[in-house]
CSV table of C-alpha atoms and ligand atoms in Angstrom, one decimal:
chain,number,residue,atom,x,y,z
A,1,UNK,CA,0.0,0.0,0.0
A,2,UNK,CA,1.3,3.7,-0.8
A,3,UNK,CA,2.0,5.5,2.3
A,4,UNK,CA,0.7,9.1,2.7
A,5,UNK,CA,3.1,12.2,3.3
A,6,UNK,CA,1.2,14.4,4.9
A,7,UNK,CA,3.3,17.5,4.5
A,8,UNK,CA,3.8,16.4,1.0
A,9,UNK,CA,-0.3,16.8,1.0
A,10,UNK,CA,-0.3,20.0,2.6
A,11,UNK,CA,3.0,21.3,0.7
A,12,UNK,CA,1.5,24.5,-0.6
A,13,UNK,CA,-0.3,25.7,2.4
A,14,UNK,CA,1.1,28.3,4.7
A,15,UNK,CA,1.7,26.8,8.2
A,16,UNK,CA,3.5,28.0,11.4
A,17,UNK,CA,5.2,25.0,12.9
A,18,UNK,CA,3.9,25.1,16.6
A,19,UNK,CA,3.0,22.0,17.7
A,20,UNK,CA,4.7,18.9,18.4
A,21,UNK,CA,4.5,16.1,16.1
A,22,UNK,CA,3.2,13.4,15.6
A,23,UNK,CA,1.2,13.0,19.1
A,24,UNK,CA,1.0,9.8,20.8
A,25,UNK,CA,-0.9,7.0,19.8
A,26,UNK,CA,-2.1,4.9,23.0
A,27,UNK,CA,-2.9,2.0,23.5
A,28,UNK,CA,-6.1,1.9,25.8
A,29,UNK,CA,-8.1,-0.8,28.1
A,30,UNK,CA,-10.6,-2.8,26.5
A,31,UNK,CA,-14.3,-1.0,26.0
A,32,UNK,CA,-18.0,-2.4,27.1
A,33,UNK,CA,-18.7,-5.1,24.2
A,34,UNK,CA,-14.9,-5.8,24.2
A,35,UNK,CA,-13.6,-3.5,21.9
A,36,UNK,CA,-10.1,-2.3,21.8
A,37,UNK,CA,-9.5,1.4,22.8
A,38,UNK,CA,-6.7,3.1,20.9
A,39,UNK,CA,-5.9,7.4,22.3
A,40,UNK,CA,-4.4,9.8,20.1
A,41,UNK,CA,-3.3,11.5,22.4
A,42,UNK,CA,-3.9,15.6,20.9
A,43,UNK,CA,-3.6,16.6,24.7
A,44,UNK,CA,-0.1,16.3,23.8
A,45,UNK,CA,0.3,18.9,21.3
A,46,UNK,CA,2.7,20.8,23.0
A,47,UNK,CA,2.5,24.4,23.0
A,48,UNK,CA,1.4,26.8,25.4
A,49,UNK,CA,-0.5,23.6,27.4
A,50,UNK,CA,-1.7,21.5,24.2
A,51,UNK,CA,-5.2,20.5,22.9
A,52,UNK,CA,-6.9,20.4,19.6
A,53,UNK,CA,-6.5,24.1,18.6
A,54,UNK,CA,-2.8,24.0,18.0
A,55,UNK,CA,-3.1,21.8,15.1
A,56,UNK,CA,-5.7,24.2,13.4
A,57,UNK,CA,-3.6,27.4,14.3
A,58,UNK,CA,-0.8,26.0,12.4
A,59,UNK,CA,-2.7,26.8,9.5
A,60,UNK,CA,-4.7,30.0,11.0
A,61,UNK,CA,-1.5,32.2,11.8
A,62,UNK,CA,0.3,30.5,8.9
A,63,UNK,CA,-2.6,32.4,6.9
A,64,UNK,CA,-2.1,35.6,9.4
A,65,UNK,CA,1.4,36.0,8.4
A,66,UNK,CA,1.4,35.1,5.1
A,67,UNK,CA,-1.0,38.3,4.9
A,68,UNK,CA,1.1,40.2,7.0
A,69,UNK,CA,-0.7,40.8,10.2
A,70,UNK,CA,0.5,42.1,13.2
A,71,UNK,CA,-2.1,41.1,16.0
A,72,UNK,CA,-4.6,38.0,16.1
A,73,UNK,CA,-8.0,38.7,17.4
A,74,UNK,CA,-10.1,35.5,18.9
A,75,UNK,CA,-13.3,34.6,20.9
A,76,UNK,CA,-14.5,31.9,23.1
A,77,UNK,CA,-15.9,31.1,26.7
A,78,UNK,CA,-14.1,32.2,29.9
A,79,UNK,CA,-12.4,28.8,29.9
A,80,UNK,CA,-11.8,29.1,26.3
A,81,UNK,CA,-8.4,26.4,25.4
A,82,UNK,CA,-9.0,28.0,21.8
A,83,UNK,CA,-8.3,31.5,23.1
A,84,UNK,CA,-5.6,30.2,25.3
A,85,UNK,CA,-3.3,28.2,22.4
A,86,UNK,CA,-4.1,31.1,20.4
A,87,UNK,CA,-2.7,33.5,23.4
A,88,UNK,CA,0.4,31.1,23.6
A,89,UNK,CA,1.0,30.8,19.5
A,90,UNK,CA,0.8,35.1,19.2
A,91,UNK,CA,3.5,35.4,21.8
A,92,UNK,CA,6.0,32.7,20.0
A,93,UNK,CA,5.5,34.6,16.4
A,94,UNK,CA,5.5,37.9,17.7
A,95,UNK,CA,1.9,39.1,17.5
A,96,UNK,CA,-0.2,40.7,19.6
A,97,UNK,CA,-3.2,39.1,21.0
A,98,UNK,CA,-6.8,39.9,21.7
A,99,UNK,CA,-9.1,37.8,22.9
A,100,UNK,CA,-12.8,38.7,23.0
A,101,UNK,CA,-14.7,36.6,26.1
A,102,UNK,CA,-18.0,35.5,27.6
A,103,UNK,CA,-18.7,36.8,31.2
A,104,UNK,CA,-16.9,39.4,33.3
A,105,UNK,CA,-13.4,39.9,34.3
A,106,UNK,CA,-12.8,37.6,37.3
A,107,UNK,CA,-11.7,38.7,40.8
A,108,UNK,CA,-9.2,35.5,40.3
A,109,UNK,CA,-8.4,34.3,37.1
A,110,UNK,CA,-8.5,30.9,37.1
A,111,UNK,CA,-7.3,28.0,34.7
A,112,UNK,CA,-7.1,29.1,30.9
A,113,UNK,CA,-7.7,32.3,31.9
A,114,UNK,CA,-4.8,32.7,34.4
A,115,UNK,CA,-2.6,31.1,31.3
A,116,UNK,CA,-4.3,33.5,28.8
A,117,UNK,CA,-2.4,36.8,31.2
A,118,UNK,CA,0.6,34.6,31.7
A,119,UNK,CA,1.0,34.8,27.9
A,120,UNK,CA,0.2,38.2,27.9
A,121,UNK,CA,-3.3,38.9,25.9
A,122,UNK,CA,-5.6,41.2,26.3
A,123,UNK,CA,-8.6,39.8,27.4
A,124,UNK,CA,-11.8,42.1,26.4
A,125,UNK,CA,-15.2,40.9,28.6
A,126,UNK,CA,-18.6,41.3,26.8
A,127,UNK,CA,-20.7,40.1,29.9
A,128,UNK,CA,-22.6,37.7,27.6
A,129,UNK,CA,-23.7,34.2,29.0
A,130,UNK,CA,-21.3,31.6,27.5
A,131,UNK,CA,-23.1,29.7,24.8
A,132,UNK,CA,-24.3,33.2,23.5
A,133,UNK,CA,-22.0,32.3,20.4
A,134,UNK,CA,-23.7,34.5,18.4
A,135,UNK,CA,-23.2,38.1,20.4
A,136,UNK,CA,-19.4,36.7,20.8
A,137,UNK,CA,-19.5,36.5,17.1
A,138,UNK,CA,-20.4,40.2,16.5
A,139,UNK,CA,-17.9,41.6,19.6
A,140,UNK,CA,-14.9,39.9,17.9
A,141,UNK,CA,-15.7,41.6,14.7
A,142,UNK,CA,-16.5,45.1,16.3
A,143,UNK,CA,-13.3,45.0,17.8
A,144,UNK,CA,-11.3,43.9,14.9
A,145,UNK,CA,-12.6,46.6,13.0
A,146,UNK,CA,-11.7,48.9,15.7
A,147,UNK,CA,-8.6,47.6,15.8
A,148,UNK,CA,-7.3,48.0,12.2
A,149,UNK,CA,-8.2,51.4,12.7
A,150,UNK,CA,-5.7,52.1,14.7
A,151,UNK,CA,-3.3,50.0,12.2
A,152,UNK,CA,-3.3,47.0,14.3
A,153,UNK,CA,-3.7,44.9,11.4
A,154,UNK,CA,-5.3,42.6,13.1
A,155,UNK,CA,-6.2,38.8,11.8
A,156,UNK,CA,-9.4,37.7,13.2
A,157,UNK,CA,-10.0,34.3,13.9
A,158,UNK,CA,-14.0,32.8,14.7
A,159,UNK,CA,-15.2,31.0,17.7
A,160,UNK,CA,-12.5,27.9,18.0
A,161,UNK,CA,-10.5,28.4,15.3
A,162,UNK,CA,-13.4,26.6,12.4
A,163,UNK,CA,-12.7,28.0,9.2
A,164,UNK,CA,-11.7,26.0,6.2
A,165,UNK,CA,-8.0,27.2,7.1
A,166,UNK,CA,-8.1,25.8,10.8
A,167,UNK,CA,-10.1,22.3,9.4
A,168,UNK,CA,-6.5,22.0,7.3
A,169,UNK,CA,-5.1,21.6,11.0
A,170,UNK,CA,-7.0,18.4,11.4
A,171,UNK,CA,-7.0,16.8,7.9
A,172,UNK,CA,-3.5,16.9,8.2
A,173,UNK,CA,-4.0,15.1,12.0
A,174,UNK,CA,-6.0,12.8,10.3
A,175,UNK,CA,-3.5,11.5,7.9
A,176,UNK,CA,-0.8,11.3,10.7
A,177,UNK,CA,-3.6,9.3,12.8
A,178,UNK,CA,-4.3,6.8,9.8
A,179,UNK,CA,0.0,6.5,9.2
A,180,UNK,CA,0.1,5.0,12.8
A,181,UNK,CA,-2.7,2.9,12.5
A,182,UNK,CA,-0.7,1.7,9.6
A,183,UNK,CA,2.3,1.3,11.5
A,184,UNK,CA,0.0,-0.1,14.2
A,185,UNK,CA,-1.6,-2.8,12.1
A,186,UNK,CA,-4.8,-1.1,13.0
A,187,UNK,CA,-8.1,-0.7,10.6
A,188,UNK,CA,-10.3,1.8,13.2
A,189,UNK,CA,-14.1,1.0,13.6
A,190,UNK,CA,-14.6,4.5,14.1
A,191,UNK,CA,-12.8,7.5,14.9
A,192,UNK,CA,-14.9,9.2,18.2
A,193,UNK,CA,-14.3,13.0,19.5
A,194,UNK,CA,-15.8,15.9,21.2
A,195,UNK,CA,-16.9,18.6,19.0
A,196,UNK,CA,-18.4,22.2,19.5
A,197,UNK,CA,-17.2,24.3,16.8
A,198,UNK,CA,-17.1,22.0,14.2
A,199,UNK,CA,-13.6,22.2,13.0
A,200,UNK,CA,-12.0,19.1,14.5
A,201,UNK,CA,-14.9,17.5,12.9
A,202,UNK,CA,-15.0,19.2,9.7
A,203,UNK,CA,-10.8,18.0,9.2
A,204,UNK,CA,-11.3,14.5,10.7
A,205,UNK,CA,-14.1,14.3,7.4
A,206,UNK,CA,-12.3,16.5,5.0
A,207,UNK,CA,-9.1,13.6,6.0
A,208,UNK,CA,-11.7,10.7,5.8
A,209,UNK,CA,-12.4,11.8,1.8
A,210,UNK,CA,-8.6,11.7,1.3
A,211,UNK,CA,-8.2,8.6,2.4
A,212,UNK,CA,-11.3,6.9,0.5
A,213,UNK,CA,-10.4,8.8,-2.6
A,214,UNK,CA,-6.4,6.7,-2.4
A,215,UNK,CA,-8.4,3.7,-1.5
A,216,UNK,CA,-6.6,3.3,2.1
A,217,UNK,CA,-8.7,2.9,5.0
A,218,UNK,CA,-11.2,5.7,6.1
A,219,UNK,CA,-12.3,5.0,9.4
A,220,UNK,CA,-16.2,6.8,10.0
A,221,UNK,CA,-15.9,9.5,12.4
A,222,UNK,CA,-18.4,10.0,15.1
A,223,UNK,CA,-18.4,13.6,16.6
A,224,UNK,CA,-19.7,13.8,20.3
A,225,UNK,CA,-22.0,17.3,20.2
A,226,UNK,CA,-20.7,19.3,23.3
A,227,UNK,CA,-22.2,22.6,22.5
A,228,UNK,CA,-25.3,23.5,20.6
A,229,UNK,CA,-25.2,25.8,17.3
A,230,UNK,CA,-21.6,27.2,17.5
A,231,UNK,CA,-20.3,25.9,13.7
A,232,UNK,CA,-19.8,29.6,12.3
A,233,UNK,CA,-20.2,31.0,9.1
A,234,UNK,CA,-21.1,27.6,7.3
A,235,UNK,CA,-24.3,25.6,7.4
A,236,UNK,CA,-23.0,22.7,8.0
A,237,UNK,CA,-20.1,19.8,8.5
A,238,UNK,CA,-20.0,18.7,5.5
A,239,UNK,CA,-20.2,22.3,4.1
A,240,UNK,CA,-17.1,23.4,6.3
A,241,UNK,CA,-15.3,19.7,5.4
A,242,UNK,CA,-15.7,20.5,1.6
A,243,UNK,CA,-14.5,24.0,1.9
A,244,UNK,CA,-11.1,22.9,3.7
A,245,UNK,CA,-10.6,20.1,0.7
A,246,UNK,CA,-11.1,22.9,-2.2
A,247,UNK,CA,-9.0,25.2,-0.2
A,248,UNK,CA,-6.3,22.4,0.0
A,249,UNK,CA,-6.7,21.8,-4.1
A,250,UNK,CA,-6.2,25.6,-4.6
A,251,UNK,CA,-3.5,26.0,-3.1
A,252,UNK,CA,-2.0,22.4,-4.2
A,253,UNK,CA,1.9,22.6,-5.5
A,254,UNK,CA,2.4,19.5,-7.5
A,255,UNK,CA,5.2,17.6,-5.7
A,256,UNK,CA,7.7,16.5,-8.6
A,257,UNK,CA,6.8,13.1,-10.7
A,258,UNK,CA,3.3,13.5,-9.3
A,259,UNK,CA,1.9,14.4,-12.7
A,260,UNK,CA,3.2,11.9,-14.4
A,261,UNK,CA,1.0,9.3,-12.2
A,262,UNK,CA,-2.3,8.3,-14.0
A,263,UNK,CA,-5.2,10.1,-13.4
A,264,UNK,CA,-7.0,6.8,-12.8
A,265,UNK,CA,-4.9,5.7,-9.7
A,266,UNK,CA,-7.1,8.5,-7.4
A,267,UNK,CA,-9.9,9.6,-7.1
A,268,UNK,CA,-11.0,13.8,-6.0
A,269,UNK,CA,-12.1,14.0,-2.8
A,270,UNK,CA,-15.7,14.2,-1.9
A,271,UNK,CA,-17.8,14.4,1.3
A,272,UNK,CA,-20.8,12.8,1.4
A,273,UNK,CA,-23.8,13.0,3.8
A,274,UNK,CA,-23.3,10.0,5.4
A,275,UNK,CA,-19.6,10.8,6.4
A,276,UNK,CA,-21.1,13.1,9.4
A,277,UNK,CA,-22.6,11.7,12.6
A,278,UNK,CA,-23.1,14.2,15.4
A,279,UNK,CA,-24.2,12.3,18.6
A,280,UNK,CA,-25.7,15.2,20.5
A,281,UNK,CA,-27.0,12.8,23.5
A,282,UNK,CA,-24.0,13.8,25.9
A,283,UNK,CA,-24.4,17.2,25.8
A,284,UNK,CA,-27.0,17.4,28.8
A,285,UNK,CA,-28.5,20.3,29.8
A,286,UNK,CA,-25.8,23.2,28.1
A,287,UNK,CA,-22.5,23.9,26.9
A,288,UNK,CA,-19.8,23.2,30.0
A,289,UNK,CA,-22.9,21.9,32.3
A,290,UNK,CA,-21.4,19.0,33.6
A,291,UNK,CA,-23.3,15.9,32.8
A,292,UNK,CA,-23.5,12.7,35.5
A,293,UNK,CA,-22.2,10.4,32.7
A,294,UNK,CA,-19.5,13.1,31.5
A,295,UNK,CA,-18.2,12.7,35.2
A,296,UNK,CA,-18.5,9.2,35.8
A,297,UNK,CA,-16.2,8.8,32.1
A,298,UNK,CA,-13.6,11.0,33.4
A,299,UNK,CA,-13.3,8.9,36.3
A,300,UNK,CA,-13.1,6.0,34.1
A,301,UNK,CA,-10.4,7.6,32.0
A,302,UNK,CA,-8.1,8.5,34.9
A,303,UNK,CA,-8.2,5.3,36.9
A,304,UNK,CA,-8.1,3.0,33.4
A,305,UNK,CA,-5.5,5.1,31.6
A,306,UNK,CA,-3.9,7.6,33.7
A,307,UNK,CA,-5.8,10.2,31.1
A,308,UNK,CA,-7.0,13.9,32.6
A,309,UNK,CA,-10.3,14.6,30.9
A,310,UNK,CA,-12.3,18.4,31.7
A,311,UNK,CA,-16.0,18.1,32.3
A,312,UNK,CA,-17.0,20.8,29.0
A,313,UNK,CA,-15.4,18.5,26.2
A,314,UNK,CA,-13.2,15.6,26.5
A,315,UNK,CA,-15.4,13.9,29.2
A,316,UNK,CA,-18.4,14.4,28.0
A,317,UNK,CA,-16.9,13.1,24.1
A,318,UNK,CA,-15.3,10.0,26.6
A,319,UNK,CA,-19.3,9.7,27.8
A,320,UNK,CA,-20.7,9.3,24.1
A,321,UNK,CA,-17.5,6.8,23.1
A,322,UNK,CA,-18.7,4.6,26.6
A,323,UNK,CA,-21.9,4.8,25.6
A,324,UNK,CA,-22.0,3.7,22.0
A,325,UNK,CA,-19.8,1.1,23.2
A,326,UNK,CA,-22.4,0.0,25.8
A,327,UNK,CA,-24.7,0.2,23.5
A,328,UNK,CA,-23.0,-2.8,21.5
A,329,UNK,CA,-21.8,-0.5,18.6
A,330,UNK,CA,-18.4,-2.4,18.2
A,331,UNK,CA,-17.0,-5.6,19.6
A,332,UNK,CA,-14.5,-7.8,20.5
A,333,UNK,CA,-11.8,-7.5,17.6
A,334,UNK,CA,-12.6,-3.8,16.9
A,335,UNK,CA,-10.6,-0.9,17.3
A,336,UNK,CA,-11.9,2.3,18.3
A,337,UNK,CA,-9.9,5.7,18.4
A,338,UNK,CA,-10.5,8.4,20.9
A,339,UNK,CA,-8.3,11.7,20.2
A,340,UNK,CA,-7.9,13.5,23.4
A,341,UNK,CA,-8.4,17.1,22.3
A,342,UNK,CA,-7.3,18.5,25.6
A,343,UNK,CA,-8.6,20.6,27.9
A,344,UNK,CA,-6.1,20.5,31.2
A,345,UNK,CA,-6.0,23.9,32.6
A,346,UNK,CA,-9.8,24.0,33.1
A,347,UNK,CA,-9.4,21.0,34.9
A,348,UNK,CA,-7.4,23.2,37.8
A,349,UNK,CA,-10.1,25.9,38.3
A,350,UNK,CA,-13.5,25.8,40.9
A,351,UNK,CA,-15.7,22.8,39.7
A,352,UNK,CA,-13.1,22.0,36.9
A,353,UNK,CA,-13.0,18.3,38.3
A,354,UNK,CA,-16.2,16.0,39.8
A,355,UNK,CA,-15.9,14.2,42.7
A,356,UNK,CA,-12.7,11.8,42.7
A,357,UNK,CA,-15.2,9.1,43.8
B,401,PLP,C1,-12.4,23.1,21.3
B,401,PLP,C2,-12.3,21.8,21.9
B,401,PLP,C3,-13.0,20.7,21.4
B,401,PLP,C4,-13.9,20.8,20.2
B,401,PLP,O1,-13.2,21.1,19.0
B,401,PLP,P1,-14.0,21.9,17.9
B,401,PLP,O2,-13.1,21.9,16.7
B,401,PLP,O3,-14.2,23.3,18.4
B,401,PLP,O4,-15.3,21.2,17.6
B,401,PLP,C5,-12.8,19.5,22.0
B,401,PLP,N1,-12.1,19.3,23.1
B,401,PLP,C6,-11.4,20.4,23.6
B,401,PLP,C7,-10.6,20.1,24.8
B,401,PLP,C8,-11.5,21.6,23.0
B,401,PLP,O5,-10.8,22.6,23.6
């Protein structure tokens, strides 16, 4: 089988080399129905405390400073790990950062937040409750145009990082994924995340139509809905997923002898309908209310793997993995992959962690 390059893939693309790569692949404890649990472990990303986010803002401030920018402007919630790796990537390449937040300045800063001064943002508080995506939306962009005004130039980035750029960050994770299940021997059942803004999601699909198209294995990817409404600025997954691709084609450089391949050995990329899955059982009550199940799997993954999960995303995706599992979804001689997509410093603030038992 012909092995993917991924950085042969993604040759003509600007990217900012800030995270540290390839993460881990782990091997995990067996699942309900007897499964086999692999972790890609994206906790481990490196930079400024890790998580999903760094991948895609490879490709975000590769696209800032391609265009010459001088500050990055960002939203999220208070405990925002998009608005942190951002905070932590704008001090390595020199720009300043502003990051547009729910709620009100705290007494204390706690968590991402404390990590978010540490890396010296500028935090701007628009009092807003914290799934009020919408209004965060509209404050990002009011101050980005009130910061090029004063010659800023500023290079404003949506809620979590999902545009077709920051999807790139994730199709590119999703070819290093499928290489070590290669080198693992592996053929996934499913690949099974947390997902709020839709850009892990959107790259995980946008990789999946790579792969099918070369004929290697795809394995389906099933998003865990943590948030409700956030995707910005596209209608859908598949919308977002097909944008990343034809950005990726655009901006293709033909590697050398490529050409001379025939055209009949690949196929172009497509997304089709059935490629997304959202799950939106786990998500309980609201965005980063913590769920009985969502606690009960990040007690599971600590005392079966050793693995920190946060009670907004990565326990609550760990919650929809168990219970598809439970459920009988995949059995003995399957392999599942769960990518850890981070989320330590909220962990450390008031109510970051349930009950140890
Ligand atoms: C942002 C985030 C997600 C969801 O990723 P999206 O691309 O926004 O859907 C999952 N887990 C953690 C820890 C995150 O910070």
């Amino acid at each position: 089988m012909r092995s993917l390059d991924p950085d042969g893939v993604l040759a003509g693309v600007p990217r900012a080399r800030l995270a540290t790569l390839p993460t881990p692949l782990e091997r995990g404890p067996e699942l309900p129905g007897g499964a086999r649990l692999w972790v890609k472990r994206d906790d481990l990303t490196g930079l400024g405390a890790g998580g999903n986010k760094v991948r895609k803002l490879e490709f975000l401030c590769g696209e800032a400073i391609a265009v010459g920018a001088r500050s990055l402007v960002t939203v999220g919630a208070a405990q925002s790990n998009h608005c942190r790796a951002t905070a932590a990537a704008g001090t390595v390449l020199g720009l300043e950062v502003h990051l547009v937040m729910s709620g009100d300045r705290p007494e204390r800063p706690e968590g991402n937040q404390l990590l978010d001064l540490l890396f010296g943002a500028q935090l701007h508080f628009v009092g807003c409750p914290e799934s009020h995506w919408g209004e965060l939306e509209i404050a990002r962009e009011d101050l980005t145009a009130e910061l090029a005004g004063t010659g800023a130039a500023p290079h404003s980035i949506p809620i979590g990082g999902s545009t077709p750029t920051g999807a790139l960050g994730y199709l590119a994770g999703s070819l290093e994924l499928a290489a070590q299940c290669r080198a693992a021997g592996i053929e996934p059942a499913a690949i099974v995340h947390a997902s709020s803004s839709g850009g892990t999601h959107a790259g995980l699909v946008a990789g999946r139509a790579l792969l099918r198209a070369r004929r290697e294995h795809a394995a389906p990817i099933l998003a865990i809905g943590v948030a409700k409404g956030v995707l910005a600025g596209h209608p859908d997954i598949a919308d977002l997923a097909t944008a990343a691709l034809d950005l990726l084609a655009s901006s293709h450089v033909p590697v050398p002898g490529s050409e001379s391949r025939p055209s009949t050995e690949r196929a172009e990329p497509a997304v089709t309908p059935d490629d997304i899955e959202v799950d939106g059982r786990w998500l309980g009550g609201e965005y980063a209310e913590p769920t009985r199940a969502g606690d009960d799997a990040v007690r599971w993954a600590a005392r079966n793997g050793g693995w920190v999960l946060d009670r907004t995303y990565t326990g609550k995706g760990c919650s929809g993995l168990l219970g598809a599992a439970a459920e009988g979804r995949w059995g003995p001689g399957d392999d599942v992959v769960f990518v850890h997509t981070g989320g330590l410093p909220a962990v450390f603030t008031t109510g970051g962690a349930p009950a140890p038992a």
